[in-house]
Amino acid sequence: MTDMHLSPDIVANASLVPSAAVDSGEIKITFVNYSKFELRRDVTGYTKDFALGSVTSSPGPVLKARSGMETLDICQIAFSWIADGANNAYVTWYSPEIPVRFGVRIVAPVQV
C-alpha cells in the first residue's frame, strides 16, 4: 500500500447529514397521508412577505389516500432583507369522510 498524500481541498471521508440540519434558507414541510381517507386542503394563508414570491411550492387541493404527498416550500432568502416583524404561513387539511382536521403553522419571528 502506498503512502497517500491529500491536498487540502480534497475530503478523505465524509458523512451525510439530514437535510434538515443544513441551513439552505428554505422552510419545507412535506405532508404524507398514510391513511385510507383522502384529505382536502382547507384553510391556507401567508403573511405578506411569504406571499411576495417566496412560496416556491404550495400543496395541491387534495392529499390522496395511501401515501399521497404534497409540499409547502418557502424560500427565506427571498424576503430576508425585510425586517418588519413576524412571517407566518399555515395549511390545514380535513376529511369529508371522518371528523378529522389538522394543520401546520410556520412562524418566523423576525427577518433581519
Coordinates of C-alpha atoms in Angstrom, one line a residue, residues 2-112:
T2 CA 1.4 3.4 -0.9
D3 CA 1.5 6.4 1.3
M4 CA -1.4 8.7 0.4
H5 CA -0.9 12.5 0.3
L6 CA -4.1 14.6 0.3
S7 CA -4.3 18.1 -0.9
P8 CA -6.1 20.5 1.5
D9 CA -9.2 20.8 -0.7
I10 CA -9.8 17.0 -1.0
V11 CA -12.0 15.3 1.5
A12 CA -10.7 11.9 2.5
N13 CA -14.1 10.8 4.0
A14 CA -17.4 12.4 4.7
S15 CA -20.8 11.5 6.2
L16 CA -24.2 12.7 5.1
V17 CA -26.2 14.9 7.4
P18 CA -30.0 15.1 7.4
S19 CA -31.2 17.8 5.1
A20 CA -33.0 19.5 8.0
A21 CA -29.6 20.1 9.6
V22 CA -28.4 22.1 6.6
D23 CA -29.3 25.8 6.6
S24 CA -30.4 26.3 3.0
G25 CA -32.6 29.2 3.6
E26 CA -35.7 27.2 2.9
I27 CA -38.6 26.2 5.1
K28 CA -40.1 23.0 3.7
I29 CA -42.9 20.8 5.0
T30 CA -43.9 17.7 3.3
F31 CA -47.4 16.2 4.1
V32 CA -47.7 12.5 3.6
N33 CA -51.1 10.7 4.1
Y34 CA -50.8 7.1 5.0
S35 CA -54.5 6.7 5.9
K36 CA -57.2 5.2 3.8
F37 CA -59.0 8.5 3.7
E38 CA -58.4 11.3 1.1
L39 CA -57.7 14.7 2.8
R40 CA -58.6 18.1 1.2
R41 CA -56.8 21.3 1.7
D42 CA -58.9 23.7 3.8
V43 CA -57.5 27.0 5.0
T44 CA -54.2 28.1 3.7
G45 CA -52.6 31.5 4.3
Y46 CA -49.4 33.6 4.3
T47 CA -48.4 36.9 5.7
K48 CA -47.4 39.5 3.0
D49 CA -43.7 38.6 3.0
F50 CA -44.3 34.9 2.4
A51 CA -46.8 35.7 -0.3
L52 CA -44.5 38.1 -2.2
G53 CA -42.8 35.5 -4.4
S54 CA -41.1 33.4 -1.7
V55 CA -43.5 30.5 -1.8
T56 CA -41.8 28.2 -4.3
S57 CA -44.2 25.2 -3.9
S58 CA -47.7 25.2 -2.4
P59 CA -49.6 22.0 -1.6
G60 CA -52.3 21.0 -4.0
P61 CA -56.0 20.8 -3.1
V62 CA -56.1 17.0 -2.4
L63 CA -53.8 14.9 -0.2
K64 CA -54.5 11.4 -1.7
A65 CA -55.0 8.4 0.5
R66 CA -52.3 5.8 1.0
S67 CA -49.1 7.7 0.5
G68 CA -50.3 10.8 -1.1
M69 CA -47.7 13.6 -0.8
E70 CA -47.9 17.4 -1.0
T71 CA -45.3 20.0 -0.1
L72 CA -45.1 23.6 1.1
D73 CA -41.7 25.1 0.3
I74 CA -40.8 28.7 1.2
C75 CA -37.5 30.3 0.3
Q76 CA -36.5 32.6 3.2
I77 CA -33.7 34.2 1.3
A78 CA -36.2 36.0 -1.0
F79 CA -37.5 38.1 1.8
S80 CA -34.7 38.0 4.4
W81 CA -33.7 41.6 3.8
I82 CA -37.1 42.8 5.2
A83 CA -37.1 43.4 9.0
D84 CA -40.7 44.2 9.7
G85 CA -41.8 41.5 12.1
A86 CA -43.1 38.0 12.1
N87 CA -43.8 36.0 9.0
N88 CA -46.4 33.2 9.1
A89 CA -47.7 30.5 6.8
Y90 CA -50.3 27.9 7.6
V91 CA -52.0 24.9 5.9
T92 CA -54.9 22.9 7.2
W93 CA -56.4 19.7 5.9
Y94 CA -59.8 17.9 6.5
S95 CA -61.5 14.7 5.5
P96 CA -65.2 14.8 4.5
E97 CA -65.5 11.1 5.5
I98 CA -64.3 11.4 9.1
P99 CA -64.3 14.2 11.6
V100 CA -60.6 14.9 11.4
R101 CA -58.9 18.3 10.8
F102 CA -55.3 19.1 11.3
G103 CA -52.9 21.8 10.3
V104 CA -49.4 23.2 10.4
R105 CA -48.3 26.7 11.1
I106 CA -44.8 28.1 10.4
V107 CA -43.8 31.2 12.4
A108 CA -40.5 33.0 11.5
P109 CA -40.4 35.6 14.4
V110 CA -38.2 38.3 12.9
Q111 CA -36.5 38.5 9.5
V112 CA -33.2 40.5 9.5

